[in-house]
């Protein structure tokens, strides 16, 4: 799962951003794309932290850290 995430994020960043990291989306297009933070940020956030829904607020919540860590992100600290 992590390698697919890294591949998808790399693909999006390489093709949707200029070298200065400005978005290449055309906001004046007939059907403009918006919310790039949500598009890329959600995927990255899911790779770092997952907390599945529970049936009720009284149920225990299990939070999983780094559930889909790509090997390219293998070093670092928390």
PDB file of C-alpha atoms in Angstrom:
ATOM      1  CA  UNK A   1       0.000   0.000   0.000  1.00  0.00           C
ATOM      2  CA  UNK A   2       2.778   2.443   0.852  1.00  0.00           C
ATOM      3  CA  UNK A   3       4.629   2.010  -2.441  1.00  0.00           C
ATOM      4  CA  UNK A   4       1.445   2.722  -4.406  1.00  0.00           C
ATOM      5  CA  UNK A   5       0.882   5.850  -2.349  1.00  0.00           C
ATOM      6  CA  UNK A   6       4.431   7.080  -2.964  1.00  0.00           C
ATOM      7  CA  UNK A   7       4.066   6.375  -6.674  1.00  0.00           C
ATOM      8  CA  UNK A   8       0.755   8.234  -6.915  1.00  0.00           C
ATOM      9  CA  UNK A   9       1.977  11.272  -5.007  1.00  0.00           C
ATOM     10  CA  UNK A  10       5.205  11.413  -7.018  1.00  0.00           C
ATOM     11  CA  UNK A  11       3.241  11.194 -10.281  1.00  0.00           C
ATOM     12  CA  UNK A  12       0.896  14.012  -9.233  1.00  0.00           C
ATOM     13  CA  UNK A  13       3.687  16.285  -8.012  1.00  0.00           C
ATOM     14  CA  UNK A  14       5.856  15.727 -11.100  1.00  0.00           C
ATOM     15  CA  UNK A  15       3.012  16.478 -13.519  1.00  0.00           C
ATOM     16  CA  UNK A  16       0.889  19.037 -11.689  1.00  0.00           C
ATOM     17  CA  UNK A  17       3.488  21.429 -10.274  1.00  0.00           C
ATOM     18  CA  UNK A  18       6.133  23.672 -11.812  1.00  0.00           C
ATOM     19  CA  UNK A  19       9.725  23.545 -10.549  1.00  0.00           C
ATOM     20  CA  UNK A  20       8.907  26.355  -8.095  1.00  0.00           C
ATOM     21  CA  UNK A  21       6.021  24.197  -6.734  1.00  0.00           C
ATOM     22  CA  UNK A  22       3.338  26.512  -8.103  1.00  0.00           C
ATOM     23  CA  UNK A  23       0.277  24.642  -9.278  1.00  0.00           C
ATOM     24  CA  UNK A  24      -0.086  24.080 -13.021  1.00  0.00           C
ATOM     25  CA  UNK A  25      -3.885  23.985 -12.801  1.00  0.00           C
ATOM     26  CA  UNK A  26      -5.700  26.634 -14.804  1.00  0.00           C
ATOM     27  CA  UNK A  27      -8.269  28.256 -12.525  1.00  0.00           C
ATOM     28  CA  UNK A  28      -9.777  30.102 -15.506  1.00  0.00           C
ATOM     29  CA  UNK A  29     -10.615  26.901 -17.390  1.00  0.00           C
ATOM     30  CA  UNK A  30     -14.238  26.002 -18.115  1.00  0.00           C
ATOM     31  CA  UNK A  31     -14.100  23.265 -15.465  1.00  0.00           C
ATOM     32  CA  UNK A  32     -11.304  24.339 -13.079  1.00  0.00           C
ATOM     33  CA  UNK A  33      -9.808  21.902 -10.605  1.00  0.00           C
ATOM     34  CA  UNK A  34      -9.621  23.128  -7.038  1.00  0.00           C
ATOM     35  CA  UNK A  35      -8.576  22.001  -3.565  1.00  0.00           C
ATOM     36  CA  UNK A  36      -5.163  20.595  -4.450  1.00  0.00           C
ATOM     37  CA  UNK A  37      -4.395  20.545  -0.720  1.00  0.00           C
ATOM     38  CA  UNK A  38      -7.228  18.094  -0.234  1.00  0.00           C
ATOM     39  CA  UNK A  39      -6.303  16.022  -3.277  1.00  0.00           C
ATOM     40  CA  UNK A  40      -2.677  15.460  -2.256  1.00  0.00           C
ATOM     41  CA  UNK A  41      -2.902  16.135   1.460  1.00  0.00           C
ATOM     42  CA  UNK A  42      -5.545  13.496   2.119  1.00  0.00           C
ATOM     43  CA  UNK A  43      -3.438  10.736   0.575  1.00  0.00           C
ATOM     44  CA  UNK A  44      -0.342  11.737   2.507  1.00  0.00           C
ATOM     45  CA  UNK A  45      -2.298  12.087   5.753  1.00  0.00           C
ATOM     46  CA  UNK A  46      -3.749   8.591   5.331  1.00  0.00           C
ATOM     47  CA  UNK A  47      -0.236   7.203   4.899  1.00  0.00           C
ATOM     48  CA  UNK A  48       0.804   8.797   8.184  1.00  0.00           C
ATOM     49  CA  UNK A  49      -2.244   8.369  10.451  1.00  0.00           C
ATOM     50  CA  UNK A  50      -5.430   6.311  10.218  1.00  0.00           C
ATOM     51  CA  UNK A  51      -8.340   6.293  12.657  1.00  0.00           C
ATOM     52  CA  UNK A  52     -11.288   4.290  11.327  1.00  0.00           C
ATOM     53  CA  UNK A  53     -14.846   5.331  12.146  1.00  0.00           C
ATOM     54  CA  UNK A  54     -16.473   3.758  15.193  1.00  0.00           C
ATOM     55  CA  UNK A  55     -20.115   2.867  15.682  1.00  0.00           C
ATOM     56  CA  UNK A  56     -20.487   5.300  18.572  1.00  0.00           C
ATOM     57  CA  UNK A  57     -18.459   7.866  20.479  1.00  0.00           C
ATOM     58  CA  UNK A  58     -18.278   5.509  23.466  1.00  0.00           C
ATOM     59  CA  UNK A  59     -16.431   2.837  21.428  1.00  0.00           C
ATOM     60  CA  UNK A  60     -12.659   2.660  21.734  1.00  0.00           C
ATOM     61  CA  UNK A  61     -10.778   4.398  18.938  1.00  0.00           C
ATOM     62  CA  UNK A  62      -7.663   2.749  17.551  1.00  0.00           C
ATOM     63  CA  UNK A  63      -5.221   5.152  15.898  1.00  0.00           C
ATOM     64  CA  UNK A  64      -2.610   3.608  13.612  1.00  0.00           C
ATOM     65  CA  UNK A  65       0.595   5.575  12.995  1.00  0.00           C
ATOM     66  CA  UNK A  66       2.472   5.126   9.695  1.00  0.00           C
ATOM     67  CA  UNK A  67       0.144   2.429   8.255  1.00  0.00           C
ATOM     68  CA  UNK A  68       1.433   2.874   4.701  1.00  0.00           C
ATOM     69  CA  UNK A  69       4.953   4.203   5.016  1.00  0.00           C
ATOM     70  CA  UNK A  70       6.677   4.073   1.599  1.00  0.00           C
ATOM     71  CA  UNK A  71      10.294   2.879   1.642  1.00  0.00           C
ATOM     72  CA  UNK A  72      11.302   6.258   0.152  1.00  0.00           C
ATOM     73  CA  UNK A  73      10.151   7.860   3.419  1.00  0.00           C
ATOM     74  CA  UNK A  74      12.014   5.337   5.557  1.00  0.00           C
ATOM     75  CA  UNK A  75      14.084   7.712   7.668  1.00  0.00           C
ATOM     76  CA  UNK A  76      13.062  10.398  10.086  1.00  0.00           C
ATOM     77  CA  UNK A  77      11.838  10.733  13.619  1.00  0.00           C
ATOM     78  CA  UNK A  78       8.800  11.712  15.651  1.00  0.00           C
TER      79      UNK A  78
END
